[in-house]
Structure formats: structure tokens, C-alpha cells
Amino acid sequence: MALQRRAVDQPAPLYLQACPGAGKTRVIVERHIVGGRPSGRSGRALVSFTNVACDEIHQRCRAAGYPDLLAFPNFVGTIDTFIWRYLVRPFIPQDRHRHRIDSWDRINATITVQGSREYRIRLSDFQFHRNSPGGDCEARLQRTTRNYAMFKALELESLIRHAEEAAVEARDNFGKQGYVTGHEIRILALHALRSHGPTMATMLRGRFDELIVDEAQDCSNLDLAILGQLRDAGLPLVFVCDPDQAIYEFRGARPGEVRAFGATLGTRIDLTGNWRSSSAVCGLAASLRPADSDREVDDPIGTHHDEPAGILLLRTKKTDVERALAIFTTYADRMGIPIESRLVLAHAGGKLPKRPHPQVVLPVPPTLCGSLGQHASSQSRITRAASVNGPTRCWNEPSCVTGTPVPTGAALRPSATNWGSRRRHCAPPPHGLRLHYPTWTKGHSGTGVLRPTRHSSATRRNRGSRERAKRASSAPLAKRGKALLGRPGES
């Protein structure tokens, strides 16, 4: 707590290096609040690389009762928006038009490479970078899930380099048309800083008392060059980073250069108190750091800092999650961890088996987080429903008294039983859960509901037959009624 208080009160410039779980977001928000309402028209700028991080700062300021600190003259947003709004847009010549886009996909920008066949590649699949701020632009084709097959085909035909050269040319052509992404606005900002340095320095110093850069470990060479110009112009910087969490390195982030830049700011404070992890996790993280990281082992100070459980590593395949879940459950039982305290996380894009087995016993905890969206498989939906609801008496209406509790880890036996069409959506009998084409929806009471997305062909045929029979039986009755009543004046 003493280090956090010092980080809040220390005047800028400041280099703040924090370990995971050190509460750096809390320090940033507290520093913003303690700074008070700015005097005159000057404020504070807080920037980060993701909208999620910015939303977190917004939420915490509102929760603390200071929503006014998010408005003018302060700025809280992404670093891209800050660069565009304050370093690029005011200096665009009147005879030039710039169209800022967040991705080349916004304008469906592609290139075509001719090989054994014609390859059409998205421009957003390339990473553009410069080895130095004044160097030539280079492109590197990223191998991703969506272009994996094409990447391998281009690699086999030795067309990767040709595609990268075509991407640079296409980017230049789109730039001449006025389109700019995050990479281009950084180049324009650096050019403006070098061309209008004194003017921009005066404007920024009068506008902001300090600039706080959150998640600074994701800074690229261009970002560091821009921040270096702002530092030299006299704008106080607060550089907050955790080199262990550099997630944007594919954009050209250089953790080593980030640490070197932070050292130029003078004062450095290290937040080594980890409120999130146990001693075993902190020790494992320290063993994975590079030798030149200049970092000590984090100090676990949270509620579970003395957790005796070690690290359980399981080697498994993506399609073999049941074995891992079973081992996890056995291990948690042995450690005496309550079911409601167990958590299973799935990596983005991760899926459970597409086809459920005839009888799948799910020894899963009651909380399952991960990639279980609308495209998740039926098995993952069943797992999520069974784990989240746990031993509830009814899936939809808590006032229902006809349902029976669903035991945790109950065997799920998918069948053609249209259980979801029951009016009250009660729990199934204790012997198992019978569902047909289940999907995860939300009930009026806020609890989970399992409903079928479609009926089997036999069910559809039966329903259609009943409806046709109903129409056929009702039509003759109407006609007979008219015939018996007759027309007016007839006997």
C-alpha cells in the first residue's frame, strides 16, 4: 500500500512498472481523482491501447462519484484517438482529406497475387512497420486462423515476399486516396511534431498537465518516437507498464525498448505486490521471464497468498477436454476446493466436442467461462447450462414447484425428447437431462433457460399433420353451417 500511495502522489515524469495484479488501474484512477479538478482549462490525458481498458477507467471514476473527471478538459480514451485528435487532425492541410478507419477491412481492402491460382488476401492480414521512424515501410503477412490455408499455399509457391511487396504498394495507394489506419496516423503525427514542434508543444502543455500512458508495454517504435517528442517538448509523462503482459507484440511492440524509454523519465516506482496470485503462480511467472527483465519475484499479498496448491499442468488435445476436466475435478476434490469456487476458462475460439457422446458425464464446476457464443457447439451449450444452473429446481421460473433438482455432474443424455417445449421449463427427472437441439437463452427471471432451436423431422411431420387435419375438419363445418342456415327469404 505504501508503494501505491507513493505512485499516486509522485509528480510526473514517472515510470511505473507493475506486476500482474498490482492494482495499477486503481493507482491510475486514484491519481486522477486525487489530482482534483484541474485549474483553468488544463486537464489530464489518460490513454490506453484498448477500449476495454478505457471503459474500466470510465467505470471506476463513475463508481467513485467523479464522472466529471471524464469530461473536458480531461481526456480518457485510446492512444489512437489521442494521436488523431490532438496531433494529426489540427494540422491536416485544408486541401487534403483524411479518412480515419480502424481497420482495412472497413473498406474491404485486398490485394491479388497470381500463382497456380489467383490469391486474394486482405490487407488487414499484413502487419506494417518501420525498423526506424524514418525508415521505409515494410509488411509482414500474419498467419492467422482465417488465412492459414492461403498462407501455407503462398509459402509452398514462394509467394510470401511478393505478397508483402504488393501489400506495401496497395497501402500507399490507399493512403494517396486519404485513408489512414493507426499505423498511418502515427507517421503523420511524427511528421507534424517535427514540422510544428514549438506550436504543438505550447498547445499540449496548455491543454494537459500530464499524460498517463496505461499498458505502455504495447508501445511500438512509432509510439515511443511520438512519446519521446512529447517528453522533449515538456509534456509530463506517466509511463505505466508491465512488460510481462505485452499482448500487442505482433504490432511491433518492443518490451526491451519500452523499459529503456521508461528509464529516461527519471523517477521509477516498482509495484511488486500481487493481490491476485498465490506464491506458486508468482514463482512460476518469475521463472519464465527473460534474464534481462530486471524483475524480482512478485510478492503475493492477496487473500490467497499462502494457498498451498501447486501448479497442475495437463497435456491434452483440443478434442480431449473430458479427461482434463475429470483430472481437474479430482484434484480440486482432493484439495477441498468447493464446487462454487472452481473456474474453467476457455481460450478465445476454443470449442468443446461438436458431437456429444451417447452419455457424457460432466464433472465440471458451476462456472464455465470462455468462447461459448452463438456459434458454440450443442455440447458446450449443454455444459454451460448444466454448470451455471447447478442444483436449481427450475430452469426458468423459481416459483415452479413441480421441477426436480438437477444434481451437479448429472449425466446428460441428448435424445429426441422435446423437453424444452414444456410450458414451465422444469428440470428433468433426476436420472438425467434429456434435450433435443438445445440452445442457451435467458428467461424472464434472469436465469438460464434451455429451449430447442428446432424440432425433429418426425415432430414437424406430426405437427403439420395435426394442423392440416384441424383445417380440414373446420372448413366443412363452416360450409355446412351456411347450408343449414340458408339464405334470407329461403324456406
Short mmCIF file of C-alpha atoms in Angstrom, two decimals:
data_model
loop_
_atom_site.label_atom_id
_atom_site.label_comp_id
_atom_site.label_asym_id
_atom_site.label_seq_id
_atom_site.Cartn_x
_atom_site.Cartn_y
_atom_site.Cartn_z
CA MET A 1 0.00 0.00 0.00
CA ALA A 2 2.89 2.37 0.69
CA LEU A 3 4.20 1.94 -2.86
CA GLN A 4 0.75 2.51 -4.31
CA ARG A 5 0.35 5.72 -2.30
CA ARG A 6 3.75 6.89 -3.46
CA ALA A 7 2.79 6.16 -7.08
CA VAL A 8 -0.37 8.23 -6.61
CA ASP A 9 1.42 11.25 -5.11
CA GLN A 10 4.69 11.23 -7.10
CA PRO A 11 4.81 14.15 -9.59
CA ALA A 12 5.39 13.44 -13.27
CA PRO A 13 7.52 12.45 -15.11
CA LEU A 14 7.24 8.96 -13.68
CA TYR A 15 7.98 5.41 -14.80
CA LEU A 16 5.64 2.99 -13.02
CA GLN A 17 6.38 -0.71 -13.54
CA ALA A 18 3.73 -3.00 -12.10
CA CYS A 19 3.44 -6.76 -11.85
CA PRO A 20 0.16 -8.52 -12.72
CA GLY A 21 -2.46 -7.96 -10.05
CA ALA A 22 -0.62 -4.99 -8.53
CA GLY A 23 -3.64 -2.68 -8.82
CA LYS A 24 -2.15 -0.31 -11.38
CA THR A 25 -5.58 0.64 -12.75
CA ARG A 26 -6.62 1.57 -9.23
CA VAL A 27 -3.47 3.68 -8.89
CA ILE A 28 -4.22 5.46 -12.16
CA VAL A 29 -7.81 6.25 -11.19
CA GLU A 30 -6.77 7.32 -7.68
CA ARG A 31 -4.09 9.59 -9.12
CA HIS A 32 -6.69 11.12 -11.41
CA ILE A 33 -9.09 11.68 -8.51
CA VAL A 34 -6.50 12.98 -6.04
CA GLY A 35 -5.27 15.43 -8.67
CA GLY A 36 -8.60 17.17 -8.19
CA ARG A 37 -10.47 19.31 -10.63
CA PRO A 38 -7.97 21.00 -12.92
CA SER A 39 -7.34 24.69 -12.66
CA GLY A 40 -8.25 26.85 -15.63
CA ARG A 41 -8.61 24.99 -18.93
CA SER A 42 -5.88 22.40 -18.37
CA GLY A 43 -6.68 18.78 -17.67
CA ARG A 44 -5.17 15.32 -17.66
CA ALA A 45 -4.97 12.80 -20.51
CA LEU A 46 -5.29 9.07 -19.77
CA VAL A 47 -4.68 6.82 -22.76
CA SER A 48 -4.53 3.08 -23.28
CA PHE A 49 -4.43 0.70 -26.22
CA THR A 50 -7.83 -0.94 -25.91
CA ASN A 51 -11.39 0.24 -25.46
CA VAL A 52 -11.76 -2.32 -22.67
CA ALA A 53 -9.07 -0.65 -20.57
CA CYS A 54 -10.59 2.78 -21.20
CA ASP A 55 -14.05 1.52 -20.24
CA GLU A 56 -12.60 0.19 -16.99
CA ILE A 57 -11.26 3.64 -16.12
CA HIS A 58 -14.63 5.20 -17.01
CA GLN A 59 -16.47 2.71 -14.82
CA ARG A 60 -14.21 3.23 -11.82
CA CYS A 61 -14.38 7.01 -11.99
CA ARG A 62 -18.17 6.87 -12.08
CA ALA A 63 -18.28 4.33 -9.25
CA ALA A 64 -16.11 6.65 -7.14
CA GLY A 65 -18.55 9.51 -7.77
CA TYR A 66 -16.37 11.56 -10.13
CA PRO A 67 -17.95 11.35 -13.61
CA ASP A 68 -16.92 14.97 -14.25
CA LEU A 69 -13.28 13.85 -14.39
CA LEU A 70 -14.08 12.04 -17.64
CA ALA A 71 -15.23 15.19 -19.42
CA PHE A 72 -13.49 18.30 -20.76
CA PRO A 73 -10.81 19.44 -20.13
CA ASN A 74 -9.69 15.86 -19.39
CA PHE A 75 -9.31 13.13 -21.98
CA VAL A 76 -9.79 9.41 -21.37
CA GLY A 77 -9.56 7.22 -24.47
CA THR A 78 -7.38 5.11 -26.72
CA ILE A 79 -3.95 6.24 -27.77
CA ASP A 80 -5.08 6.13 -31.41
CA THR A 81 -7.86 8.63 -30.71
CA PHE A 82 -5.49 10.88 -28.74
CA ILE A 83 -2.93 10.94 -31.55
CA TRP A 84 -5.59 11.60 -34.18
CA ARG A 85 -7.45 14.31 -32.24
CA TYR A 86 -4.51 16.30 -30.88
CA LEU A 87 -1.51 15.52 -33.08
CA VAL A 88 -2.88 14.91 -36.57
CA ARG A 89 -6.29 16.43 -37.28
CA PRO A 90 -5.43 20.03 -36.30
CA PHE A 91 -2.51 20.02 -38.76
CA ILE A 92 -4.13 18.48 -41.84
CA PRO A 93 -3.88 20.96 -44.74
CA GLN A 94 -7.21 22.34 -45.90
CA ASP A 95 -6.73 20.95 -49.38
CA ARG A 96 -6.24 17.40 -48.08
CA HIS A 97 -8.84 14.97 -46.81
CA ARG A 98 -8.11 12.15 -44.40
CA HIS A 99 -10.48 9.29 -43.68
CA ARG A 100 -9.53 7.53 -40.46
CA ILE A 101 -10.53 3.85 -40.34
CA ASP A 102 -9.92 1.35 -37.56
CA SER A 103 -9.09 -1.46 -40.00
CA TRP A 104 -8.54 -2.01 -43.70
CA ASP A 105 -11.49 -4.39 -43.54
CA ARG A 106 -13.72 -1.33 -43.20
CA ILE A 107 -13.18 -0.60 -46.92
CA ASN A 108 -12.65 -4.25 -47.95
CA ALA A 109 -9.06 -3.53 -48.95
CA THR A 110 -7.43 -6.55 -50.61
CA ILE A 111 -4.56 -7.44 -52.89
CA THR A 112 -4.32 -10.08 -55.59
CA VAL A 113 -1.35 -12.39 -56.06
CA GLN A 114 -1.10 -14.61 -59.11
CA GLY A 115 0.29 -18.10 -58.61
CA SER A 116 -1.02 -21.51 -59.58
CA ARG A 117 -4.31 -19.73 -58.98
CA GLU A 118 -5.37 -16.22 -58.05
CA TYR A 119 -4.95 -15.48 -54.34
CA ARG A 120 -6.97 -12.64 -52.84
CA ILE A 121 -5.54 -11.50 -49.49
CA ARG A 122 -6.99 -9.00 -47.04
CA LEU A 123 -4.78 -6.01 -46.40
CA SER A 124 -5.61 -6.34 -42.71
CA ASP A 125 -3.76 -9.68 -42.69
CA PHE A 126 -0.48 -7.77 -43.01
CA GLN A 127 1.45 -6.06 -40.24
CA PHE A 128 3.04 -2.80 -41.38
CA HIS A 129 6.06 -1.48 -39.52
CA ARG A 130 9.22 0.56 -39.81
CA ASN A 131 12.52 -0.50 -38.28
CA SER A 132 13.15 3.17 -37.56
CA PRO A 133 10.77 6.15 -37.59
CA GLY A 134 12.31 7.45 -40.82
CA GLY A 135 12.77 4.07 -42.49
CA ASP A 136 10.83 2.50 -45.33
CA CYS A 137 7.52 0.83 -44.64
CA GLU A 138 7.64 -2.95 -44.60
CA ALA A 139 4.84 -5.51 -44.50
CA ARG A 140 4.70 -8.94 -42.96
CA LEU A 141 1.93 -11.40 -43.71
CA GLN A 142 0.47 -12.75 -40.46
CA ARG A 143 -0.53 -16.39 -40.28
CA THR A 144 -3.94 -16.43 -38.65
CA THR A 145 -6.80 -18.87 -38.36
CA ARG A 146 -8.79 -17.29 -41.17
CA ASN A 147 -5.95 -17.26 -43.71
CA TYR A 148 -3.98 -20.34 -42.62
CA ALA A 149 -4.69 -22.38 -45.78
CA MET A 150 -3.83 -19.46 -48.06
CA PHE A 151 -0.66 -18.71 -46.10
CA LYS A 152 0.57 -22.29 -46.49
CA ALA A 153 -0.25 -22.24 -50.20
CA LEU A 154 1.66 -18.99 -50.72
CA GLU A 155 4.54 -20.39 -48.71
CA LEU A 156 4.72 -23.50 -50.87
CA GLU A 157 4.80 -21.36 -54.02
CA SER A 158 7.36 -18.92 -52.52
CA LEU A 159 4.97 -16.01 -52.96
CA ILE A 160 5.07 -14.58 -49.44
CA ARG A 161 7.61 -11.88 -50.26
CA HIS A 162 5.75 -10.95 -53.44
CA ALA A 163 2.51 -10.60 -51.47
CA GLU A 164 4.20 -8.38 -48.88
CA GLU A 165 5.58 -6.05 -51.55
CA ALA A 166 2.13 -5.84 -53.15
CA ALA A 167 0.63 -5.01 -49.75
CA VAL A 168 3.02 -2.06 -49.26
CA GLU A 169 2.13 -0.73 -52.71
CA ALA A 170 -1.60 -1.11 -52.05
CA ARG A 171 -1.28 0.64 -48.69
CA ASP A 172 0.50 3.56 -50.35
CA ASN A 173 -2.25 3.81 -52.98
CA PHE A 174 -4.99 3.85 -50.36
CA GLY A 175 -3.01 6.45 -48.45
CA LYS A 176 -2.99 8.71 -51.51
CA GLN A 177 -6.78 8.42 -51.51
CA GLY A 178 -6.82 9.72 -47.94
CA TYR A 179 -7.40 6.51 -46.00
CA VAL A 180 -5.38 6.15 -42.80
CA THR A 181 -5.28 3.49 -40.09
CA GLY A 182 -3.46 3.54 -36.76
CA HIS A 183 -0.11 2.98 -38.48
CA GLU A 184 -0.54 5.91 -40.87
CA ILE A 185 -1.77 8.39 -38.25
CA ARG A 186 1.37 7.70 -36.20
CA ILE A 187 3.53 8.59 -39.18
CA LEU A 188 1.50 11.78 -39.74
CA ALA A 189 1.77 12.64 -36.03
CA LEU A 190 5.53 12.20 -36.03
CA HIS A 191 5.82 14.36 -39.13
CA ALA A 192 3.64 17.06 -37.53
CA LEU A 193 5.69 17.02 -34.32
CA ARG A 194 8.88 17.53 -36.28
CA SER A 195 7.36 20.23 -38.51
CA HIS A 196 5.32 22.15 -35.92
CA GLY A 197 7.19 21.25 -32.75
CA PRO A 198 7.08 24.59 -30.87
CA THR A 199 3.43 25.22 -31.75
CA MET A 200 2.32 21.75 -30.73
CA ALA A 201 4.37 21.86 -27.54
CA THR A 202 2.72 25.10 -26.44
CA MET A 203 -0.74 23.77 -27.30
CA LEU A 204 -0.29 20.46 -25.46
CA ARG A 205 1.30 21.96 -22.34
CA GLY A 206 -1.57 24.39 -22.07
CA ARG A 207 -4.13 21.66 -22.62
CA PHE A 208 -2.81 18.90 -20.33
CA ASP A 209 -0.94 18.91 -17.04
CA GLU A 210 0.27 15.36 -17.67
CA LEU A 211 -0.21 12.40 -20.00
CA ILE A 212 -0.71 8.96 -18.42
CA VAL A 213 0.01 6.05 -20.76
CA ASP A 214 -1.53 2.82 -19.49
CA GLU A 215 -0.43 -0.60 -20.79
CA ALA A 216 2.69 1.11 -22.12
CA GLN A 217 4.34 -2.26 -22.73
CA ASP A 218 2.38 -2.38 -26.00
CA CYS A 219 4.12 0.69 -27.45
CA SER A 220 5.68 0.23 -30.88
CA ASN A 221 8.74 2.04 -32.20
CA LEU A 222 6.50 4.75 -33.64
CA ASP A 223 4.65 5.13 -30.34
CA LEU A 224 7.93 5.53 -28.47
CA ALA A 225 9.16 8.06 -31.02
CA ILE A 226 5.97 10.13 -30.60
CA LEU A 227 6.12 9.95 -26.81
CA GLY A 228 9.78 10.90 -26.95
CA GLN A 229 8.88 14.04 -28.89
CA LEU A 230 6.19 14.90 -26.32
CA ARG A 231 8.66 14.30 -23.48
CA ASP A 232 11.23 16.57 -25.10
CA ALA A 233 8.52 19.20 -25.68
CA GLY A 234 8.00 19.39 -21.92
CA LEU A 235 4.75 17.44 -21.52
CA PRO A 236 4.98 15.47 -18.23
CA LEU A 237 4.56 11.73 -18.84
CA VAL A 238 3.45 8.94 -16.52
CA PHE A 239 4.51 5.66 -18.10
CA VAL A 240 2.64 2.65 -16.65
CA CYS A 241 3.59 -0.80 -17.87
CA ASP A 242 4.02 -4.48 -17.15
CA PRO A 243 6.49 -5.97 -19.66
CA ASP A 244 5.22 -9.46 -18.83
CA GLN A 245 1.83 -8.65 -20.37
CA ALA A 246 2.82 -7.33 -23.79
CA ILE A 247 -0.11 -8.64 -25.86
CA TYR A 248 0.36 -6.44 -28.92
CA GLU A 249 3.88 -7.52 -29.77
CA PHE A 250 2.59 -8.59 -33.21
CA ARG A 251 2.12 -4.83 -33.88
CA GLY A 252 5.79 -4.23 -33.29
CA ALA A 253 5.83 -3.72 -29.53
CA ARG A 254 9.33 -3.97 -28.07
CA PRO A 255 9.30 -4.60 -24.29
CA GLY A 256 13.07 -4.07 -24.05
CA GLU A 257 12.88 -0.65 -25.70
CA VAL A 258 9.88 0.22 -23.53
CA ARG A 259 11.97 -0.34 -20.40
CA ALA A 260 14.78 1.75 -21.85
CA PHE A 261 12.36 4.58 -22.62
CA GLY A 262 10.92 4.41 -19.10
CA ALA A 263 14.40 4.83 -17.67
CA THR A 264 14.69 8.22 -19.42
CA LEU A 265 11.80 9.59 -17.35
CA GLY A 266 13.87 9.68 -14.18
CA THR A 267 11.77 8.51 -11.23
CA ARG A 268 10.86 4.82 -11.23
CA ILE A 269 8.48 3.01 -8.88
CA ASP A 270 8.00 -0.77 -8.94
CA LEU A 271 4.71 -2.23 -7.73
CA THR A 272 5.63 -5.81 -6.81
CA GLY A 273 2.71 -6.65 -4.52
CA ASN A 274 0.47 -9.16 -6.32
CA TRP A 275 -3.10 -9.16 -4.99
CA ARG A 276 -4.26 -11.77 -7.50
CA SER A 277 -1.94 -14.79 -7.42
CA SER A 278 -0.55 -17.32 -4.99
CA SER A 279 3.14 -17.79 -4.24
CA ALA A 280 3.27 -20.78 -6.59
CA VAL A 281 1.93 -18.74 -9.51
CA CYS A 282 4.28 -15.84 -8.75
CA GLY A 283 7.25 -18.20 -8.66
CA LEU A 284 6.28 -19.80 -11.97
CA ALA A 285 5.90 -16.40 -13.64
CA ALA A 286 9.35 -15.33 -12.44
CA SER A 287 10.94 -18.47 -13.88
CA LEU A 288 9.51 -17.65 -17.33
CA ARG A 289 10.89 -14.11 -17.53
CA PRO A 290 13.94 -13.40 -19.69
CA ALA A 291 17.25 -12.94 -17.93
CA ASP A 292 17.44 -9.24 -18.84
CA SER A 293 13.99 -8.39 -17.49
CA ASP A 294 15.43 -6.90 -14.26
CA ARG A 295 12.44 -8.14 -12.27
CA GLU A 296 12.27 -9.83 -8.91
CA VAL A 297 9.72 -12.43 -7.89
CA ASP A 298 6.34 -10.81 -7.25
CA ASP A 299 5.24 -10.63 -3.64
CA PRO A 300 1.83 -12.36 -3.17
CA ILE A 301 -0.20 -10.24 -0.74
CA GLY A 302 -3.79 -11.14 -1.62
CA THR A 303 -6.32 -13.22 0.27
CA HIS A 304 -4.94 -16.49 -1.12
CA HIS A 305 -1.26 -15.58 -0.97
CA ASP A 306 -0.47 -18.68 1.10
CA GLU A 307 -2.53 -21.08 -1.00
CA PRO A 308 -0.80 -24.49 -0.65
CA ALA A 309 -1.98 -25.80 -4.02
CA GLY A 310 0.73 -26.02 -6.64
CA ILE A 311 0.57 -25.74 -10.42
CA LEU A 312 -1.20 -28.59 -12.21
CA LEU A 313 -0.08 -28.93 -15.83
CA LEU A 314 -2.12 -31.17 -18.13
CA ARG A 315 -1.02 -32.14 -21.59
CA THR A 316 -4.11 -32.70 -23.68
CA LYS A 317 -5.59 -32.20 -27.12
CA LYS A 318 -8.26 -29.72 -28.11
CA THR A 319 -10.65 -32.58 -28.72
CA ASP A 320 -9.88 -34.31 -25.42
CA VAL A 321 -11.28 -31.97 -22.80
CA GLU A 322 -13.23 -34.55 -20.81
CA ARG A 323 -10.09 -36.18 -19.43
CA ALA A 324 -8.68 -32.80 -18.39
CA LEU A 325 -11.96 -31.87 -16.70
CA ALA A 326 -12.02 -35.18 -14.85
CA ILE A 327 -8.44 -34.72 -13.59
CA PHE A 328 -9.20 -31.14 -12.63
CA THR A 329 -12.27 -32.21 -10.67
CA THR A 330 -10.38 -34.99 -8.88
CA TYR A 331 -7.57 -32.60 -7.99
CA ALA A 332 -10.00 -29.96 -6.73
CA ASP A 333 -11.83 -32.56 -4.63
CA ARG A 334 -8.55 -33.66 -3.10
CA MET A 335 -7.69 -30.05 -2.24
CA GLY A 336 -11.12 -29.50 -0.71
CA ILE A 337 -11.99 -26.63 -3.06
CA PRO A 338 -15.77 -26.00 -3.00
CA ILE A 339 -17.58 -26.51 -6.29
CA GLU A 340 -18.78 -22.90 -6.35
CA SER A 341 -15.15 -21.73 -6.16
CA ARG A 342 -13.95 -23.65 -9.23
CA LEU A 343 -13.50 -21.92 -12.55
CA VAL A 344 -12.80 -23.26 -16.05
CA LEU A 345 -11.57 -20.83 -18.71
CA ALA A 346 -11.57 -21.45 -22.45
CA HIS A 347 -9.28 -19.64 -24.87
CA ALA A 348 -10.93 -17.47 -27.50
CA GLY A 349 -12.15 -19.71 -30.29
CA GLY A 350 -11.89 -22.81 -28.13
CA LYS A 351 -14.67 -25.31 -28.51
CA LEU A 352 -15.85 -28.41 -26.76
CA PRO A 353 -16.58 -31.53 -28.84
CA LYS A 354 -19.11 -30.85 -31.57
CA ARG A 355 -20.90 -34.19 -31.22
CA PRO A 356 -21.95 -35.31 -27.76
CA HIS A 357 -21.39 -38.90 -26.80
CA PRO A 358 -24.42 -41.11 -26.12
CA GLN A 359 -23.89 -40.47 -22.41
CA VAL A 360 -21.45 -37.83 -21.24
CA VAL A 361 -20.73 -37.41 -17.55
CA LEU A 362 -19.70 -33.82 -16.97
CA PRO A 363 -17.72 -33.38 -13.74
CA VAL A 364 -17.49 -29.64 -14.35
CA PRO A 365 -17.56 -26.76 -11.88
CA PRO A 366 -20.59 -24.48 -11.71
CA THR A 367 -18.85 -21.68 -13.57
CA LEU A 368 -17.63 -22.04 -17.13
CA CYS A 369 -16.23 -19.03 -18.92
CA GLY A 370 -14.87 -18.75 -22.42
CA SER A 371 -15.87 -18.85 -26.06
CA LEU A 372 -19.42 -20.08 -25.72
CA GLY A 373 -21.22 -17.64 -28.02
CA GLN A 374 -23.97 -18.19 -30.52
CA HIS A 375 -21.72 -20.38 -32.67
CA ALA A 376 -20.73 -22.69 -29.83
CA SER A 377 -21.49 -26.37 -30.24
CA SER A 378 -24.51 -28.01 -28.69
CA GLN A 379 -22.28 -29.90 -26.28
CA SER A 380 -20.73 -26.69 -24.99
CA ARG A 381 -24.17 -25.19 -24.54
CA ILE A 382 -25.27 -28.20 -22.52
CA THR A 383 -22.14 -27.94 -20.41
CA ARG A 384 -22.65 -24.26 -19.76
CA ALA A 385 -26.31 -24.74 -18.87
CA ALA A 386 -25.65 -27.64 -16.53
CA SER A 387 -22.74 -25.92 -14.82
CA VAL A 388 -24.21 -22.45 -14.44
CA ASN A 389 -27.60 -23.57 -13.17
CA GLY A 390 -26.29 -26.26 -10.83
CA PRO A 391 -28.82 -27.58 -8.33
CA THR A 392 -31.67 -25.20 -9.20
CA ARG A 393 -35.21 -26.51 -9.06
CA CYS A 394 -36.39 -24.87 -12.24
CA TRP A 395 -34.65 -23.51 -15.32
CA ASN A 396 -36.94 -20.53 -15.80
CA GLU A 397 -39.45 -19.83 -13.04
CA PRO A 398 -38.19 -20.06 -9.46
CA SER A 399 -41.80 -20.30 -8.25
CA CYS A 400 -42.27 -23.60 -10.05
CA VAL A 401 -42.69 -26.43 -7.55
CA THR A 402 -43.01 -29.29 -9.99
CA GLY A 403 -39.38 -29.38 -11.03
CA THR A 404 -36.77 -31.63 -9.52
CA PRO A 405 -33.22 -30.62 -8.63
CA VAL A 406 -30.51 -31.27 -11.21
CA PRO A 407 -27.51 -32.81 -9.42
CA THR A 408 -24.12 -31.32 -10.26
CA GLY A 409 -22.31 -33.51 -12.76
CA ALA A 410 -25.52 -35.25 -13.84
CA ALA A 411 -25.29 -37.45 -16.90
CA LEU A 412 -26.55 -35.60 -19.97
CA ARG A 413 -28.32 -37.91 -22.40
CA PRO A 414 -29.34 -35.98 -25.53
CA SER A 415 -32.40 -37.55 -27.13
CA ALA A 416 -35.37 -36.64 -29.28
CA THR A 417 -37.47 -35.83 -26.22
CA ASN A 418 -38.79 -32.33 -26.72
CA TRP A 419 -38.35 -31.39 -23.06
CA GLY A 420 -37.85 -27.73 -23.91
CA SER A 421 -41.44 -27.37 -25.12
CA ARG A 422 -42.83 -27.91 -21.63
CA ARG A 423 -44.66 -24.83 -20.61
CA ARG A 424 -42.81 -24.16 -17.37
CA HIS A 425 -39.38 -25.45 -18.48
CA CYS A 426 -38.97 -27.50 -15.33
CA ALA A 427 -35.92 -29.55 -14.52
CA PRO A 428 -35.86 -33.13 -15.81
CA PRO A 429 -36.11 -36.22 -13.64
CA PRO A 430 -33.01 -36.97 -11.56
CA HIS A 431 -31.92 -39.82 -13.82
CA GLY A 432 -30.59 -37.41 -16.41
CA LEU A 433 -31.19 -34.44 -18.67
CA ARG A 434 -32.97 -35.15 -21.94
CA LEU A 435 -32.70 -32.44 -24.55
CA HIS A 436 -33.07 -32.09 -28.28
CA TYR A 437 -31.13 -29.39 -30.16
CA PRO A 438 -30.69 -27.25 -27.03
CA THR A 439 -29.67 -23.61 -27.09
CA TRP A 440 -28.81 -21.22 -24.30
CA THR A 441 -31.24 -18.34 -23.83
CA LYS A 442 -32.29 -16.11 -20.97
CA GLY A 443 -35.57 -16.35 -19.11
CA HIS A 444 -37.74 -13.53 -17.81
CA SER A 445 -36.42 -14.07 -14.30
CA GLY A 446 -32.82 -13.69 -15.45
CA THR A 447 -31.96 -17.36 -15.02
CA GLY A 448 -30.85 -19.71 -17.74
CA VAL A 449 -33.34 -21.48 -19.98
CA LEU A 450 -32.75 -24.38 -22.33
CA ARG A 451 -35.07 -24.35 -25.33
CA PRO A 452 -34.92 -26.41 -28.54
CA THR A 453 -33.94 -24.49 -31.65
CA ARG A 454 -35.84 -26.78 -33.96
CA HIS A 455 -37.85 -29.98 -33.88
CA SER A 456 -37.00 -33.33 -35.36
CA SER A 457 -38.42 -34.21 -38.76
CA ALA A 458 -40.88 -36.62 -37.15
CA THR A 459 -42.09 -33.91 -34.78
CA ARG A 460 -42.51 -31.47 -37.67
CA ARG A 461 -44.43 -34.03 -39.70
CA ASN A 462 -46.72 -34.82 -36.80
CA ARG A 463 -47.35 -31.17 -36.09
CA GLY A 464 -48.06 -30.47 -39.76
CA SER A 465 -50.46 -33.41 -39.93
CA ARG A 466 -52.36 -32.17 -36.91
CA GLU A 467 -52.64 -28.65 -38.34
CA ARG A 468 -53.84 -29.94 -41.73
CA ALA A 469 -56.37 -32.18 -40.02
CA LYS A 470 -57.62 -29.26 -37.98
CA ARG A 471 -58.08 -27.09 -41.08
CA ALA A 472 -59.74 -29.91 -42.97
CA SER A 473 -62.20 -30.57 -40.17
CA SER A 474 -63.04 -26.91 -39.57
CA ALA A 475 -63.69 -25.95 -43.20
CA PRO A 476 -66.59 -28.39 -43.86
CA LEU A 477 -68.24 -27.33 -40.60
CA ALA A 478 -68.33 -23.73 -41.77
CA LYS A 479 -69.76 -24.69 -45.12
CA ARG A 480 -72.37 -26.95 -43.53
CA GLY A 481 -73.34 -24.17 -41.17
CA LYS A 482 -74.05 -21.83 -44.07
CA ALA A 483 -76.05 -24.50 -45.91
CA LEU A 484 -78.22 -25.29 -42.88
CA LEU A 485 -78.94 -21.64 -42.18
CA GLY A 486 -79.74 -20.92 -45.81
CA ARG A 487 -80.10 -17.53 -47.47
CA PRO A 488 -82.52 -14.85 -46.24
CA GLY A 489 -86.02 -15.37 -47.66
CA GLU A 490 -85.50 -19.03 -48.37
CA SER A 491 -87.56 -21.71 -46.67
#
